[in-house]
CSV table of C-alpha atoms and ligand atoms in Angstrom, one decimal:
chain,number,residue,atom,x,y,z
A,29,MET,CA,-55.1,0.6,69.3
A,30,LYS,CA,-52.2,3.1,69.3
A,31,GLU,CA,-51.9,6.1,67.0
A,32,ARG,CA,-49.3,4.5,64.8
A,33,GLU,CA,-51.2,1.2,64.6
A,34,LEU,CA,-54.2,3.2,63.3
A,35,ILE,CA,-52.0,5.1,60.8
A,36,ASP,CA,-50.5,1.7,59.6
A,37,MET,CA,-54.1,0.5,59.1
A,38,ILE,CA,-54.9,3.6,57.1
A,39,ALA,CA,-51.7,3.3,55.0
A,40,GLY,CA,-52.4,-0.3,54.3
A,41,LEU,CA,-55.8,0.5,52.9
A,42,ALA,CA,-54.9,3.7,51.0
A,43,GLY,CA,-52.3,2.2,48.7
A,44,ASP,CA,-49.3,4.3,47.6
A,45,LYS,CA,-49.0,4.1,43.8
A,46,ARG,CA,-50.0,6.9,41.5
A,47,PRO,CA,-48.3,8.8,38.8
A,48,GLY,CA,-46.8,12.0,40.2
A,49,LEU,CA,-46.7,10.7,43.7
A,50,LEU,CA,-43.2,10.4,45.1
A,51,ARG,CA,-44.1,9.8,48.7
A,52,GLY,CA,-47.5,9.2,50.4
A,53,ILE,CA,-48.2,8.4,54.0
A,54,GLY,CA,-45.2,8.0,56.3
A,55,ASP,CA,-43.1,11.2,56.1
A,56,ASP,CA,-43.6,14.7,57.4
A,57,CYS,CA,-45.2,15.7,54.1
A,58,ALA,CA,-46.5,13.9,51.1
A,59,VAL,CA,-44.2,14.6,48.1
A,60,LEU,CA,-45.7,15.2,44.6
A,61,GLU,CA,-44.0,16.0,41.4
A,62,GLY,CA,-44.0,19.7,40.7
A,63,LYS,CA,-42.6,21.9,37.9
A,64,PRO,CA,-39.5,20.5,36.3
A,65,GLY,CA,-36.9,20.0,39.0
A,66,ARG,CA,-39.3,20.9,41.8
A,67,VAL,CA,-41.6,19.0,44.1
A,68,LEU,CA,-44.7,19.9,46.0
A,69,LEU,CA,-44.9,19.1,49.8
A,70,VAL,CA,-48.3,18.7,51.4
A,71,THR,CA,-49.0,18.4,55.1
A,72,MET,CA,-51.9,18.6,57.5
A,73,ASP,CA,-52.1,19.0,61.3
A,74,THR,CA,-55.0,19.5,63.6
A,75,LEU,CA,-55.2,21.3,67.0
A,76,VAL,CA,-58.1,20.3,69.2
A,77,GLU,CA,-59.2,22.2,72.3
A,78,SER,CA,-58.4,20.4,75.5
A,79,VAL,CA,-56.0,18.1,73.7
A,80,HIS,CA,-53.5,20.5,72.1
A,81,PHE,CA,-54.5,23.8,73.8
A,82,ASP,CA,-56.4,25.3,76.6
A,83,PRO,CA,-58.2,28.6,75.6
A,84,SER,CA,-58.1,29.8,79.2
A,85,TRP,CA,-54.4,30.4,79.0
A,86,HIS,CA,-53.7,30.3,75.2
A,87,PRO,CA,-54.0,33.8,73.7
A,88,PRO,CA,-55.9,33.5,70.4
A,89,GLU,CA,-53.2,35.3,68.4
A,90,LYS,CA,-50.6,32.9,69.6
A,91,LEU,CA,-52.9,29.9,68.9
A,92,GLY,CA,-53.3,31.3,65.4
A,93,ARG,CA,-49.6,31.6,64.9
A,94,LYS,CA,-49.0,28.1,66.4
A,95,SER,CA,-51.6,26.5,64.0
A,96,VAL,CA,-49.5,27.8,61.1
A,97,ALA,CA,-46.1,27.0,62.6
A,98,VAL,CA,-46.7,23.3,63.4
A,99,ASN,CA,-47.6,22.7,59.8
A,100,VAL,CA,-44.8,24.8,58.3
A,101,SER,CA,-42.4,22.8,60.6
A,102,ASP,CA,-43.3,19.7,58.6
A,103,VAL,CA,-42.4,21.4,55.4
A,104,ALA,CA,-39.1,22.6,56.9
A,105,ALA,CA,-38.4,19.1,58.0
A,106,MET,CA,-38.3,18.0,54.4
A,107,GLY,CA,-36.1,21.0,53.4
A,108,GLY,CA,-38.9,22.9,51.7
A,109,THR,CA,-40.5,26.4,52.0
A,110,PRO,CA,-44.2,26.9,52.5
A,111,SER,CA,-46.3,28.5,49.7
A,112,PHE,CA,-50.1,28.1,50.4
A,113,VAL,CA,-52.3,27.4,53.4
A,114,LEU,CA,-55.8,26.0,53.9
A,115,LEU,CA,-57.6,26.5,57.2
A,116,SER,CA,-60.6,24.5,58.5
A,117,LEU,CA,-62.2,26.0,61.6
A,118,GLY,CA,-64.7,24.1,63.7
A,119,LEU,CA,-66.2,26.4,66.3
A,120,PRO,CA,-68.9,26.0,68.9
A,121,ALA,CA,-72.1,27.9,68.3
A,122,GLY,CA,-71.9,31.3,70.0
A,123,PHE,CA,-68.1,31.7,69.7
A,124,ALA,CA,-66.8,35.1,70.5
A,125,ALA,CA,-66.2,37.3,67.4
A,126,GLN,CA,-63.3,38.9,69.2
A,127,TRP,CA,-61.7,35.5,69.7
A,128,ALA,CA,-62.0,34.8,66.0
A,129,ASP,CA,-60.6,38.2,65.0
A,130,ARG,CA,-57.6,37.7,67.3
A,131,PHE,CA,-57.0,34.1,66.2
A,132,LEU,CA,-57.1,35.2,62.5
A,133,GLN,CA,-54.8,38.2,63.1
A,134,GLY,CA,-52.2,35.7,64.5
A,135,PHE,CA,-52.9,33.2,61.8
A,136,THR,CA,-52.5,35.5,58.8
A,137,GLY,CA,-49.6,37.4,60.4
A,138,SER,CA,-47.8,34.1,60.8
A,139,CYS,CA,-48.6,33.1,57.2
A,140,ARG,CA,-47.0,36.4,56.0
A,141,GLU,CA,-43.9,35.9,58.2
A,142,TYR,CA,-43.4,32.4,56.7
A,143,GLY,CA,-44.0,33.7,53.2
A,144,CYS,CA,-47.2,31.7,52.5
A,145,LEU,CA,-50.8,32.7,51.7
A,146,LEU,CA,-54.1,31.5,53.0
A,147,ILE,CA,-56.0,30.4,49.9
A,148,GLY,CA,-59.0,28.4,51.3
A,149,GLY,CA,-60.5,26.2,53.9
A,150,ASP,CA,-63.8,25.4,55.6
A,151,THR,CA,-65.9,26.8,58.4
A,152,VAL,CA,-68.2,24.5,60.4
A,153,ARG,CA,-69.9,24.3,63.8
A,154,SER,CA,-68.4,22.0,66.4
A,155,PRO,CA,-70.5,20.6,69.3
A,156,ASP,CA,-68.4,22.2,72.1
A,157,ARG,CA,-64.7,22.4,71.3
A,158,ILE,CA,-62.6,24.4,69.0
A,159,VAL,CA,-61.0,22.2,66.2
A,160,ILE,CA,-58.4,23.8,63.9
A,161,THR,CA,-57.1,21.9,60.9
A,162,VAL,CA,-54.5,23.3,58.6
A,163,THR,CA,-53.0,22.2,55.4
A,164,VAL,CA,-49.8,23.7,54.1
A,165,ILE,CA,-48.5,23.2,50.6
A,166,GLY,CA,-44.8,23.8,50.2
A,167,GLU,CA,-42.1,23.5,47.6
A,168,ALA,CA,-38.6,22.2,47.3
A,169,ALA,CA,-35.9,21.4,44.7
A,170,ALA,CA,-36.5,17.8,43.7
A,171,ASP,CA,-32.9,16.8,44.4
A,172,GLN,CA,-32.9,18.4,47.9
A,173,VAL,CA,-35.9,16.8,49.6
A,174,ILE,CA,-34.8,15.1,52.8
A,175,TYR,CA,-36.8,12.0,53.8
A,176,ARG,CA,-37.0,10.2,57.2
A,177,SER,CA,-35.9,7.0,55.5
A,178,GLN,CA,-32.3,7.7,54.4
A,179,ALA,CA,-30.4,7.6,57.7
A,180,ARG,CA,-27.4,5.2,57.7
A,181,PRO,CA,-25.7,3.2,60.5
A,182,GLY,CA,-22.8,5.3,61.8
A,183,ASP,CA,-24.5,8.6,61.1
A,184,THR,CA,-24.4,11.2,63.8
A,185,ILE,CA,-27.8,12.2,65.1
A,186,TRP,CA,-28.2,16.0,65.4
A,187,VAL,CA,-30.9,18.3,66.9
A,188,SER,CA,-31.4,22.0,66.4
A,189,GLY,CA,-32.0,24.4,69.3
A,190,SER,CA,-32.6,23.0,72.7
A,191,LEU,CA,-35.2,20.4,73.9
A,192,GLY,CA,-37.9,20.0,76.4
A,193,ARG,CA,-38.8,23.7,76.4
A,194,ALA,CA,-42.4,23.5,75.1
A,195,ALA,CA,-43.2,20.6,77.5
A,196,ALA,CA,-41.8,22.5,80.4
A,197,GLY,CA,-43.8,25.6,79.3
A,198,LEU,CA,-47.0,23.5,79.1
A,199,GLU,CA,-46.4,22.2,82.7
A,200,LEU,CA,-45.8,25.8,83.9
A,201,CYS,CA,-49.1,26.9,82.3
A,202,ARG,CA,-50.9,23.9,83.9
A,203,ALA,CA,-49.4,24.7,87.3
A,204,GLY,CA,-50.1,28.4,86.9
A,205,ALA,CA,-46.5,28.7,88.0
A,206,TYR,CA,-45.1,31.2,85.6
A,207,GLN,CA,-46.7,34.2,87.3
A,208,PRO,CA,-45.3,36.6,88.3
A,209,PRO,CA,-43.5,36.8,84.9
A,210,ASP,CA,-39.9,35.6,85.0
A,211,PRO,CA,-38.1,36.1,81.7
A,212,LEU,CA,-36.4,32.7,81.7
A,213,LEU,CA,-39.6,30.8,82.4
A,214,GLU,CA,-41.6,33.1,80.1
A,215,ALA,CA,-39.4,31.8,77.2
A,216,LEU,CA,-40.5,28.2,78.0
A,217,VAL,CA,-44.2,29.3,78.1
A,218,GLU,CA,-43.7,31.1,74.8
A,219,ALA,CA,-42.2,27.9,73.3
A,220,HIS,CA,-45.5,26.1,74.2
A,221,LEU,CA,-47.8,28.9,73.2
A,222,ASN,CA,-46.0,30.3,70.1
A,223,PRO,CA,-43.4,27.9,68.7
A,224,ARG,CA,-41.4,28.9,65.6
A,225,ALA,CA,-40.8,26.5,62.7
A,226,ARG,CA,-37.1,26.1,61.8
A,227,THR,CA,-37.5,27.1,58.1
A,228,ALA,CA,-34.1,28.7,57.7
A,229,ALA,CA,-32.3,25.7,59.2
A,230,GLY,CA,-34.3,23.3,57.2
A,231,SER,CA,-33.6,25.0,53.9
A,232,LEU,CA,-29.9,25.4,54.7
A,233,LEU,CA,-29.5,21.8,55.7
A,234,ALA,CA,-31.3,20.6,52.6
A,235,ALA,CA,-29.2,22.8,50.3
A,236,SER,CA,-26.0,21.7,52.0
A,237,GLY,CA,-26.3,18.1,50.7
A,238,LEU,CA,-24.9,16.9,54.0
A,239,VAL,CA,-28.1,15.6,55.6
A,240,HIS,CA,-29.2,12.0,55.0
A,241,ALA,CA,-32.5,12.0,57.0
A,242,MET,CA,-34.6,14.6,58.8
A,243,ILE,CA,-37.8,14.9,60.9
A,244,ASP,CA,-39.3,17.6,63.0
A,245,LEU,CA,-39.8,17.0,66.7
A,246,SER,CA,-43.5,17.3,67.3
A,247,ASP,CA,-44.2,14.2,69.4
A,248,GLY,CA,-40.9,14.2,71.3
A,249,LEU,CA,-37.4,12.9,70.6
A,250,ALA,CA,-38.2,9.3,71.7
A,251,THR,CA,-41.2,9.0,69.3
A,252,ASP,CA,-39.9,11.0,66.4
A,253,LEU,CA,-36.5,9.4,66.3
A,254,ALA,CA,-38.3,6.0,66.5
A,255,HIS,CA,-40.2,7.0,63.3
A,256,LEU,CA,-37.0,8.0,61.6
A,257,CYS,CA,-35.4,4.7,62.7
A,258,GLU,CA,-38.3,2.6,61.4
A,259,GLU,CA,-38.4,4.3,58.1
A,260,SER,CA,-34.6,4.0,57.8
A,261,ARG,CA,-34.6,0.4,59.1
A,262,ALA,CA,-31.9,1.3,61.6
A,263,GLY,CA,-31.5,1.8,65.3
A,264,ALA,CA,-30.3,4.8,67.4
A,265,VAL,CA,-28.4,5.4,70.6
A,266,VAL,CA,-28.8,8.8,72.2
A,267,GLU,CA,-26.6,10.1,75.0
A,268,ALA,CA,-28.5,11.8,77.7
A,269,GLU,CA,-25.5,13.9,78.6
A,270,LYS,CA,-25.4,15.4,75.1
A,271,LEU,CA,-29.1,16.5,74.9
A,272,PRO,CA,-29.2,20.3,74.6
A,273,ALA,CA,-30.9,21.9,77.6
A,274,CYS,CA,-31.4,25.6,78.2
A,275,PRO,CA,-30.8,27.0,81.7
A,276,ALA,CA,-34.5,27.7,82.0
A,277,LEU,CA,-35.3,24.0,81.6
A,278,TYR,CA,-33.4,23.2,84.8
A,279,GLN,CA,-35.1,26.1,86.6
A,280,ALA,CA,-38.5,24.9,85.6
A,281,SER,CA,-37.7,21.3,86.3
A,282,SER,CA,-36.7,22.1,89.9
A,283,LEU,CA,-39.7,24.3,90.4
A,284,LEU,CA,-42.1,21.6,89.1
A,285,HIS,CA,-40.2,18.6,90.5
A,286,LEU,CA,-39.7,17.2,86.9
A,287,ASP,CA,-36.8,15.3,85.4
A,288,PRO,CA,-35.2,17.5,82.7
A,289,VAL,CA,-33.9,14.5,80.8
A,290,ARG,CA,-37.5,13.1,80.7
A,291,LEU,CA,-38.8,16.5,79.4
A,292,MET,CA,-36.1,16.5,76.6
A,293,VAL,CA,-36.7,12.8,75.6
A,294,SER,CA,-40.5,12.6,75.9
A,295,GLY,CA,-41.7,16.2,75.8
A,296,GLY,CA,-43.5,17.1,72.5
A,297,GLU,CA,-44.0,20.2,70.5
A,298,ASP,CA,-40.4,21.6,70.4
A,299,TYR,CA,-40.6,21.8,66.6
A,300,GLU,CA,-36.8,21.5,66.4
A,301,LEU,CA,-35.3,19.6,63.6
A,302,LEU,CA,-33.7,16.2,64.1
A,303,PHE,CA,-31.4,15.1,61.3
A,304,THR,CA,-28.6,12.6,60.6
A,305,ALA,CA,-25.3,13.1,58.7
A,306,ALA,CA,-22.0,11.3,58.2
A,307,PRO,CA,-19.5,12.1,61.1
A,308,ALA,CA,-17.2,13.7,58.5
A,309,ALA,CA,-19.8,16.5,58.1
A,310,THR,CA,-19.5,17.6,61.7
A,311,ALA,CA,-17.4,20.8,61.1
A,312,ASP,CA,-19.5,21.9,58.2
A,313,LEU,CA,-22.7,21.4,60.1
A,314,LEU,CA,-21.4,23.4,63.1
A,315,ARG,CA,-20.6,26.3,60.6
A,316,LEU,CA,-24.1,26.0,59.1
A,317,ALA,CA,-25.7,26.3,62.5
A,318,VAL,CA,-24.2,29.8,62.8
A,319,LYS,CA,-25.7,30.7,59.5
A,320,ALA,CA,-29.1,29.3,60.5
A,321,GLY,CA,-29.1,31.3,63.7
A,322,THR,CA,-29.4,28.3,66.0
A,323,ALA,CA,-27.4,25.6,67.7
A,324,PHE,CA,-26.9,22.2,66.1
A,325,SER,CA,-26.0,19.5,68.7
A,326,PRO,CA,-24.8,16.0,68.1
A,327,VAL,CA,-26.8,13.8,70.4
A,328,GLY,CA,-26.1,10.3,69.4
A,329,VAL,CA,-25.4,7.8,66.6
A,330,MET,CA,-27.5,5.6,64.2
A,331,THR,CA,-26.8,1.9,64.4
A,332,ALA,CA,-27.3,-1.2,62.3
A,333,GLY,CA,-29.6,-2.6,65.0
A,334,SER,CA,-33.2,-1.5,65.8
A,335,GLY,CA,-34.9,0.6,68.4
A,336,VAL,CA,-34.1,3.9,70.1
A,337,TRP,CA,-31.8,3.6,73.1
A,338,LEU,CA,-30.9,6.2,75.8
A,339,GLN,CA,-27.4,5.9,77.2
A,340,GLN,CA,-27.6,7.5,80.7
A,341,ALA,CA,-24.9,9.7,82.0
A,342,GLY,CA,-22.0,7.9,83.6
A,343,SER,CA,-23.1,4.4,82.3
A,344,GLY,CA,-20.1,4.1,80.0
A,345,GLN,CA,-20.4,1.7,77.1
A,346,ASP,CA,-22.2,-1.0,79.0
A,347,ALA,CA,-25.2,-2.1,76.9
A,348,ALA,CA,-27.1,-3.3,79.9
A,349,GLU,CA,-27.3,0.3,81.2
A,350,LYS,CA,-29.0,1.6,78.1
A,351,ILE,CA,-32.7,2.0,78.3
A,352,ARG,CA,-35.0,1.5,75.4
A,353,ILE,CA,-37.2,4.6,74.7
A,354,ASP,CA,-38.9,4.1,71.3
A,355,PHE,CA,-42.3,5.8,71.1
A,356,LYS,CA,-42.1,7.0,74.7
A,357,GLY,CA,-43.3,10.4,73.6
A,358,PHE,CA,-46.8,11.7,73.0
A,359,ASP,CA,-49.4,9.2,71.6
A,360,HIS,CA,-53.0,10.2,70.9
A,361,PHE,CA,-54.2,6.7,71.8
A,362,PRO,CA,-51.9,5.3,74.4
A,363,GLY,CA,-52.5,1.9,76.1
A,364,PRO,CA,-52.4,-1.7,75.1
A,365,ALA,CA,-53.5,-2.7,71.6
A,366,LYS,CA,-57.1,-4.0,71.5
A,367,ARG,CA,-58.8,-5.8,68.6
B,1,ADP,P1,-46.3,14.5,61.8
B,1,ADP,O1,-46.1,14.3,63.3
B,1,ADP,O2,-45.0,14.8,61.1
B,1,ADP,O3,-47.3,15.5,61.5
B,1,ADP,P2,-47.9,12.2,61.9
B,1,ADP,O4,-47.2,11.3,63.0
B,1,ADP,O5,-49.0,13.0,62.3
B,1,ADP,O6,-46.8,13.1,61.3
B,1,ADP,O7,-48.3,11.3,60.7
B,1,ADP,C1,-47.4,10.3,60.2
B,1,ADP,C2,-47.8,10.1,58.7
B,1,ADP,O8,-49.1,9.5,58.7
B,1,ADP,C3,-47.8,11.3,57.9
B,1,ADP,O9,-47.3,11.0,56.6
B,1,ADP,C4,-49.3,11.7,57.8
B,1,ADP,O10,-49.6,12.3,56.6
B,1,ADP,C5,-49.9,10.3,57.9
B,1,ADP,N1,-51.3,10.3,58.5
B,1,ADP,C6,-51.5,10.6,59.8
B,1,ADP,N2,-52.9,10.5,60.0
B,1,ADP,C7,-53.4,10.2,58.8
B,1,ADP,C8,-54.8,9.9,58.4
B,1,ADP,N3,-55.8,10.0,59.3
B,1,ADP,N4,-55.0,9.6,57.1
B,1,ADP,C9,-54.0,9.5,56.2
B,1,ADP,N5,-52.7,9.7,56.6
B,1,ADP,C10,-52.4,10.0,57.9
B,2,MG,MG1,-43.4,16.1,61.4
């Protein structure tokens, strides 16, 4: 059973009707009615030792910061701002007090930077691995929340920043290949160890009224765009040539013998924003990118069909040369479905 099949099973059993609930399972955050004209956004993400991080190379401060950022990213993806945080820590017996202190310095420092406050949580013993679960509660104007489900055929697909950086950074860490420090490669390693959530871009995009649908890129473009397509009942064609790569990505790819397009399409944890808007909004969005302090790149188009397709460089408009890439990103339970 794959991750999304399990989530579908959970959603089927949970039900989704309750007064005050605007959106339950299926978007970056649950959306609840808030004060008049406002909504509450609620999200939870877990980081598990050996699955999401390796303590032998992940400095505890940066892990603390990342634990906050990955959750804040989901709030940003709906156009909101984070307010409150809950932290559940599962630690093996005999954990180092110094590790906990450094982790919490990073965690609370990151909360302050994003303007939210740690208000509760839970502390438990874990058999042998560190498990970090974080809930973030955010807020947004009710008429500015951006869902995954409102993309329209013909929309331009945009991404913020550049792609594949965190995946390349992870591979550099695994290979021990980023020492001695090289500033270009260090930036990729930093993208893996200490990602930043795109809060400014998310708020500006939501307030602009230009964006139809939005999601953050946690599992990789191929998987996250597939989620957006499913929720919007539409398809997508992405052009490999248009994917935004930074120079360091090419440097790391050649050092590690990896395909940069594959890193950009399937690599997870960039925490960039993917959004769609009418083609007529292009000039306004490019202006907004300057204000948000990042690049916005048009990478493809939403279609009336289904599935996510990658148009390879030089293949022209020939449909036969497009490859289907839906859900080719990170899956916690890959492999064939089993009953
Ligand atoms: P994201 O990558 O944005 O964090 P996920 O892919 O983890 O989102 O989850 C997709 C949707 O499924 C979200 O709405 C999330 O809240 C929901 N979800 C995931 N796991 C569970 C679970 N165990 N129980 C209930 N809802 C879940
Ligand atoms: Mg998300």
